[in-house]
PDB file of C-alpha atoms in Angstrom:
ATOM      1  CA  GLN A  69      -5.486   2.945 -19.036  1.00  0.00           C
ATOM      2  CA  VAL A  70      -4.534   3.010 -14.989  1.00  0.00           C
ATOM      3  CA  GLN A  71      -1.996   0.399 -13.833  1.00  0.00           C
ATOM      4  CA  VAL A  72      -0.993  -0.137 -10.101  1.00  0.00           C
ATOM      5  CA  VAL A  73       1.796  -2.249  -9.661  1.00  0.00           C
ATOM      6  CA  GLU A  74       4.182  -2.827  -6.396  1.00  0.00           C
ATOM      7  CA  SER A  75       7.496  -4.027  -5.698  1.00  0.00           C
ATOM      8  CA  GLY A  76       9.596  -4.849  -2.967  1.00  0.00           C
ATOM      9  CA  GLY A  77       8.104  -8.328  -1.256  1.00  0.00           C
ATOM     10  CA  GLY A  78       9.918 -10.887  -0.115  1.00  0.00           C
ATOM     11  CA  LEU A  79      11.145 -13.164   2.494  1.00  0.00           C
ATOM     12  CA  VAL A  80      13.165 -11.636   5.526  1.00  0.00           C
ATOM     13  CA  GLN A  81      14.000 -12.888   9.519  1.00  0.00           C
ATOM     14  CA  ALA A  82      11.654 -11.437  12.540  1.00  0.00           C
ATOM     15  CA  GLY A  83      12.911  -7.930  13.721  1.00  0.00           C
ATOM     16  CA  GLY A  84      14.753  -6.888   9.971  1.00  0.00           C
ATOM     17  CA  SER A  85      12.779  -4.739   7.767  1.00  0.00           C
ATOM     18  CA  LEU A  86      11.356  -4.331   4.168  1.00  0.00           C
ATOM     19  CA  ARG A  87      10.836  -1.209   1.943  1.00  0.00           C
ATOM     20  CA  LEU A  88       7.338  -2.164  -0.860  1.00  0.00           C
ATOM     21  CA  SER A  89       6.736   0.537  -3.364  1.00  0.00           C
ATOM     22  CA  CYS A  90       4.021   1.656  -5.260  1.00  0.00           C
ATOM     23  CA  ALA A  91       3.248   3.232  -8.869  1.00  0.00           C
ATOM     24  CA  ALA A  92       1.005   4.116 -10.494  1.00  0.00           C
ATOM     25  CA  SER A  93       0.498   4.834 -13.879  1.00  0.00           C
ATOM     26  CA  GLY A  94      -1.594   5.352 -17.576  1.00  0.00           C
ATOM     27  CA  SER A  95      -4.407   8.149 -17.472  1.00  0.00           C
ATOM     28  CA  ILE A  96      -3.610  10.049 -14.375  1.00  0.00           C
ATOM     29  CA  PHE A  97      -5.350  13.523 -13.772  1.00  0.00           C
ATOM     30  CA  SER A  98      -4.839  13.490 -10.415  1.00  0.00           C
ATOM     31  CA  ILE A  99      -5.140  10.843  -7.125  1.00  0.00           C
ATOM     32  CA  ALA A 100      -6.406  11.093  -3.715  1.00  0.00           C
ATOM     33  CA  ASP A 101      -5.952   8.338  -1.275  1.00  0.00           C
ATOM     34  CA  MET A 102      -3.199   6.090  -1.317  1.00  0.00           C
ATOM     35  CA  GLY A 103      -2.230   2.770   0.650  1.00  0.00           C
ATOM     36  CA  TRP A 104      -1.577  -0.416   1.518  1.00  0.00           C
ATOM     37  CA  TYR A 105      -3.984  -3.446   2.395  1.00  0.00           C
ATOM     38  CA  ARG A 106      -2.691  -7.220   3.356  1.00  0.00           C
ATOM     39  CA  GLN A 107      -5.091 -10.484   3.270  1.00  0.00           C
ATOM     40  CA  VAL A 108      -3.840 -13.147   4.469  1.00  0.00           C
ATOM     41  CA  PRO A 109      -5.718 -17.037   3.262  1.00  0.00           C
ATOM     42  CA  GLY A 110      -8.683 -17.720   4.504  1.00  0.00           C
ATOM     43  CA  LYS A 111      -9.059 -14.122   6.479  1.00  0.00           C
ATOM     44  CA  GLU A 112     -10.334  -9.981   4.793  1.00  0.00           C
ATOM     45  CA  ARG A 113      -8.465  -8.031   3.502  1.00  0.00           C
ATOM     46  CA  GLU A 114      -7.613  -5.765   5.779  1.00  0.00           C
ATOM     47  CA  LEU A 115      -6.081  -2.150   6.121  1.00  0.00           C
ATOM     48  CA  VAL A 116      -2.462  -1.391   6.824  1.00  0.00           C
ATOM     49  CA  ALA A 117      -1.989   2.251   5.886  1.00  0.00           C
ATOM     50  CA  VAL A 118      -2.882   5.274   4.238  1.00  0.00           C
ATOM     51  CA  ILE A 119      -1.689   8.519   3.370  1.00  0.00           C
ATOM     52  CA  SER A 120      -4.270  11.485   1.843  1.00  0.00           C
ATOM     53  CA  SER A 121      -2.846  13.630  -1.194  1.00  0.00           C
ATOM     54  CA  GLY A 122      -1.765  16.030   1.672  1.00  0.00           C
ATOM     55  CA  GLY A 123       0.500  14.187   3.972  1.00  0.00           C
ATOM     56  CA  SER A 124      -2.269  12.914   5.974  1.00  0.00           C
ATOM     57  CA  THR A 125      -1.711   9.187   7.490  1.00  0.00           C
ATOM     58  CA  ASN A 126      -3.885   6.493   9.363  1.00  0.00           C
ATOM     59  CA  TYR A 127      -2.721   3.177  10.340  1.00  0.00           C
ATOM     60  CA  ALA A 128      -3.853   0.284  11.424  1.00  0.00           C
ATOM     61  CA  ASP A 129      -2.719  -0.410  15.270  1.00  0.00           C
ATOM     62  CA  SER A 130      -1.044  -3.668  14.505  1.00  0.00           C
ATOM     63  CA  VAL A 131       1.837  -1.520  12.510  1.00  0.00           C
ATOM     64  CA  LYS A 132       1.540   1.706  14.322  1.00  0.00           C
ATOM     65  CA  GLY A 133       5.459   2.875  15.536  1.00  0.00           C
ATOM     66  CA  ARG A 134       7.036   0.353  13.117  1.00  0.00           C
ATOM     67  CA  PHE A 135       5.609   1.217   9.765  1.00  0.00           C
ATOM     68  CA  THR A 136       5.670   4.127   8.072  1.00  0.00           C
ATOM     69  CA  ILE A 137       3.789   4.707   4.657  1.00  0.00           C
ATOM     70  CA  SER A 138       5.201   7.829   2.433  1.00  0.00           C
ATOM     71  CA  ARG A 139       3.831   8.854  -1.577  1.00  0.00           C
ATOM     72  CA  ASP A 140       5.790  11.509  -3.758  1.00  0.00           C
ATOM     73  CA  ASN A 141       2.971  13.047  -5.578  1.00  0.00           C
ATOM     74  CA  ALA A 142       5.119  13.765  -8.668  1.00  0.00           C
ATOM     75  CA  LYS A 143       6.000  10.308  -9.073  1.00  0.00           C
ATOM     76  CA  ASN A 144       2.636   9.370  -8.379  1.00  0.00           C
ATOM     77  CA  THR A 145       4.077   6.611  -6.067  1.00  0.00           C
ATOM     78  CA  VAL A 146       3.583   5.606  -2.773  1.00  0.00           C
ATOM     79  CA  SER A 147       6.199   3.442  -0.694  1.00  0.00           C
ATOM     80  CA  LEU A 148       5.067   1.305   2.924  1.00  0.00           C
ATOM     81  CA  GLN A 149       9.183   1.179   5.321  1.00  0.00           C
ATOM     82  CA  MET A 150       8.184  -2.327   7.635  1.00  0.00           C
ATOM     83  CA  ASN A 151      10.407  -2.073  10.370  1.00  0.00           C
ATOM     84  CA  SER A 152      10.482  -4.752  13.203  1.00  0.00           C
ATOM     85  CA  LEU A 153       8.815  -7.392  11.401  1.00  0.00           C
ATOM     86  CA  LYS A 154       6.948  -9.980  13.322  1.00  0.00           C
ATOM     87  CA  PRO A 155       5.985 -13.301  11.491  1.00  0.00           C
ATOM     88  CA  GLU A 156       2.332 -12.695  11.912  1.00  0.00           C
ATOM     89  CA  ASP A 157       3.314  -9.305   9.706  1.00  0.00           C
ATOM     90  CA  THR A 158       3.408 -12.893   6.732  1.00  0.00           C
ATOM     91  CA  ALA A 159       1.151 -12.054   3.668  1.00  0.00           C
ATOM     92  CA  THR A 160       0.104 -10.381   0.757  1.00  0.00           C
ATOM     93  CA  TYR A 161       0.314  -6.558   0.166  1.00  0.00           C
ATOM     94  CA  TYR A 162      -1.873  -4.646  -2.177  1.00  0.00           C
ATOM     95  CA  CYS A 163      -1.192  -1.267  -3.068  1.00  0.00           C
ATOM     96  CA  THR A 164      -4.590   0.981  -3.448  1.00  0.00           C
ATOM     97  CA  ALA A 165      -5.110   4.209  -5.280  1.00  0.00           C
ATOM     98  CA  ASP A 166      -7.864   6.284  -6.044  1.00  0.00           C
ATOM     99  CA  ILE A 167      -7.684   8.117  -9.354  1.00  0.00           C
ATOM    100  CA  ASP A 168      -8.822  10.518 -11.567  1.00  0.00           C
ATOM    101  CA  ALA A 169      -8.278  10.141 -15.022  1.00  0.00           C
ATOM    102  CA  TYR A 170      -9.545  12.708 -16.874  1.00  0.00           C
ATOM    103  CA  GLY A 171      -9.715  15.422 -13.762  1.00  0.00           C
ATOM    104  CA  GLY A 172     -13.910  15.211 -13.993  1.00  0.00           C
ATOM    105  CA  ARG A 173     -13.108  14.363 -10.012  1.00  0.00           C
ATOM    106  CA  TYR A 174     -14.452  11.004 -10.425  1.00  0.00           C
ATOM    107  CA  TYR A 175     -12.355   8.937  -8.598  1.00  0.00           C
ATOM    108  CA  VAL A 176     -11.633   5.086  -9.653  1.00  0.00           C
ATOM    109  CA  ASN A 177     -10.304   3.228  -6.918  1.00  0.00           C
ATOM    110  CA  TYR A 178      -6.980   0.666  -8.258  1.00  0.00           C
ATOM    111  CA  TRP A 179      -5.195  -2.547  -6.512  1.00  0.00           C
ATOM    112  CA  GLY A 180      -2.561  -3.693  -7.729  1.00  0.00           C
ATOM    113  CA  LYS A 181      -1.833  -7.488  -7.654  1.00  0.00           C
ATOM    114  CA  GLY A 182      -0.299  -7.974  -4.642  1.00  0.00           C
ATOM    115  CA  THR A 183       3.124  -8.711  -3.220  1.00  0.00           C
ATOM    116  CA  LEU A 184       3.695 -11.420  -0.928  1.00  0.00           C
ATOM    117  CA  VAL A 185       5.774 -10.845   2.464  1.00  0.00           C
ATOM    118  CA  THR A 186       7.291 -13.812   4.148  1.00  0.00           C
ATOM    119  CA  VAL A 187       8.784 -13.620   8.115  1.00  0.00           C
ATOM    120  CA  SER A 188      10.423 -16.014   9.233  1.00  0.00           C
ATOM    121  CA  SER A 189      10.394 -16.646  12.711  1.00  0.00           C
TER     122      SER A 189
END
């Protein structure tokens, strides 16, 4: 069974920094894309950043230049370094990973339960 667990959320003042971490564990043969999404109550979940197994990255326009996604393929982890935080970054952040559990190149998209980030003005 595969688990994806986030950590690192919390309360921070505007202009501050926060680092989110996510670890995938369980039956894992390989992981393709890993990423972060966020959601505010009443709004759709939106992409924040994604990183491929080879290190290619893609960011939402709203976080470019402020957030940095990275991953450790050996540890099955992905991190999101968030700098220059703004009140509008307040949301629940979800980690996602496309995981092949048995080596059959059949990837399943897994999600964590989310971690709350609150940015005060």
